Amino acid sequence: MKKVIGVYRNQSMHWVGDGFPVKNLFSYDRLGQAISPFLLLDYAAPYHFDPTTAQHGVGSHPHRGFETVTVAYQGEVTHKDSAGGGGTIQAGDVQWMTAGSGLVHEEFHSPDFAQHGGLFEMVQLWVNLPAKDKMTEPRYQAITAADIPRIDMDDGAGHIRVIAGEFGGHHGPAQTFSSVNMWDGELKADYETFVHVPVGHNALLVVLKGEVAVNGGQKVLDSSIVMFARDGDPAIQLQAYQDTQFLVLTGEPLNEPIQGYGPFVMNTKEEIMQAFQDFNQGKFGEIPVQSV
């Protein structure tokens, strides 16, 4: 089975804006090329919001050089951006936004969720773009739960949803710029399963909730990630001690310099400076204001 080379857990929560209470489970500034092409993952664990007429979330902010992927488990998020993308995702849906050459976007709780309140649970993943694609035209992919293939395990043991890449002959709907897999899974207590990842990919297991044993021995708790060696064995064994919710992320490493500062991730410091200059000159555009 694939060798485990690291397990990291973070139970510290911080706020992104006033709508996203998140735990940062990994980031490129700590793990660098070992997680390429992935850059960062924030987990907004279940959090109760009271009904309100206020707008909670993150206001207008820029990005360049990578993609943001938002997976909704509970609650709703409404997105708008300066490239004309936008929409609301509900439980089971995914937003895959390519910032590319640069855009401005905002993310708020949907008006309906804000009005009624309730539990809010999300994941946001940042996926790096290859150098040749960093200045690609921005785009927005709205992926509904119905679009995502779901493979049910035998005996009601759980399931895996294929958001990107391929699993068990099923292909995810997300269009990506490099070879990436994103599998969203649940495994019920006392069951086990095997997942096979591409040889040569960097591979991460993200345990959001529950408790699981990896490869017969390594116990992993909630809000944790497991890093694997890029070896020739594709098999990862999961055995759940509790009902477990997880993500498997695999990707072909880009093997390119990573230079990031705040909302920009490029390959050189000069490109970061250019991104700030372009943003300050208004080249990222503005979010259209809807007329009442």
Tab-separated table of N, CA, C and O in Angstrom, residues 18 49-57 108-117:
chain	number	residue	atom	x	y	z
A	18	ASP	N	-16.933	37.591	7.405
A	18	ASP	CA	-17.780	37.334	8.577
A	18	ASP	C	-18.773	36.198	8.311
A	18	ASP	O	-19.751	36.044	9.038
A	49	PHE	N	-25.632	29.395	12.008
A	49	PHE	CA	-25.905	30.820	11.854
A	49	PHE	C	-27.378	31.082	12.132
A	49	PHE	O	-28.250	30.363	11.620
A	50	ASP	N	-27.625	32.101	12.931
A	50	ASP	CA	-29.007	32.497	13.202
A	50	ASP	C	-29.590	33.233	11.999
A	50	ASP	O	-28.851	33.824	11.205
A	51	PRO	N	-30.928	33.223	11.874
A	51	PRO	CA	-31.554	33.989	10.788
A	51	PRO	C	-31.187	35.471	10.892
A	51	PRO	O	-31.050	36.013	11.984
A	52	THR	N	-30.994	36.094	9.727
A	52	THR	CA	-30.598	37.493	9.712
A	52	THR	C	-30.989	38.123	8.383
A	52	THR	O	-31.200	37.429	7.389
A	53	THR	N	-31.070	39.440	8.399
A	53	THR	CA	-31.238	40.179	7.140
A	53	THR	C	-29.906	40.759	6.681
A	53	THR	O	-29.826	41.359	5.614
A	54	ALA	N	-28.861	40.577	7.508
A	54	ALA	CA	-27.532	41.079	7.143
A	54	ALA	C	-26.887	40.170	6.107
A	54	ALA	O	-27.256	39.001	5.950
A	55	GLN	N	-25.912	40.709	5.402
A	55	GLN	CA	-25.177	39.963	4.379
A	55	GLN	C	-23.860	39.476	4.978
A	55	GLN	O	-23.008	40.268	5.354
A	56	HIS	N	-23.721	38.143	5.096
A	56	HIS	CA	-22.507	37.570	5.686
A	56	HIS	C	-21.690	36.851	4.612
A	56	HIS	O	-22.237	36.093	3.814
A	57	GLY	N	-20.384	37.086	4.630
A	57	GLY	CA	-19.514	36.420	3.670
A	57	GLY	C	-18.228	37.197	3.490
A	57	GLY	O	-17.680	37.750	4.444
A	108	PHE	N	-21.023	35.340	-0.662
A	108	PHE	CA	-21.879	35.606	0.488
A	108	PHE	C	-22.849	34.442	0.702
A	108	PHE	O	-23.156	33.698	-0.237
A	109	HIS	N	-23.317	34.304	1.952
A	109	HIS	CA	-24.425	33.387	2.179
A	109	HIS	C	-25.576	33.811	1.271
A	109	HIS	O	-25.818	35.007	1.083
A	110	SER	N	-26.279	32.829	0.724
A	110	SER	CA	-27.412	33.178	-0.134
A	110	SER	C	-28.477	33.903	0.688
A	110	SER	O	-28.593	33.687	1.902
A	111	PRO	N	-29.260	34.767	0.056
A	111	PRO	CA	-30.328	35.459	0.795
A	111	PRO	C	-31.280	34.489	1.489
A	111	PRO	O	-31.725	34.747	2.612
A	112	ASP	N	-31.570	33.356	0.837
A	112	ASP	CA	-32.503	32.398	1.434
A	112	ASP	C	-31.909	31.757	2.682
A	112	ASP	O	-32.584	31.614	3.708
A	113	PHE	N	-30.624	31.365	2.599
A	113	PHE	CA	-29.991	30.765	3.778
A	113	PHE	C	-29.905	31.783	4.910
A	113	PHE	O	-30.156	31.460	6.083
A	114	ALA	N	-29.527	33.024	4.586
A	114	ALA	CA	-29.421	34.058	5.616
A	114	ALA	C	-30.763	34.267	6.311
A	114	ALA	O	-30.835	34.399	7.537
A	115	GLN	N	-31.840	34.267	5.530
A	115	GLN	CA	-33.177	34.512	6.077
A	115	GLN	C	-33.602	33.413	7.043
A	115	GLN	O	-34.210	33.678	8.087
A	116	HIS	N	-33.263	32.167	6.704
A	116	HIS	CA	-33.727	31.043	7.519
A	116	HIS	C	-32.689	30.575	8.537
A	116	HIS	O	-33.040	29.956	9.553
A	117	GLY	N	-31.399	30.851	8.284
A	117	GLY	CA	-30.351	30.383	9.171
A	117	GLY	C	-30.184	28.874	9.093
A	117	GLY	O	-30.838	28.189	8.311
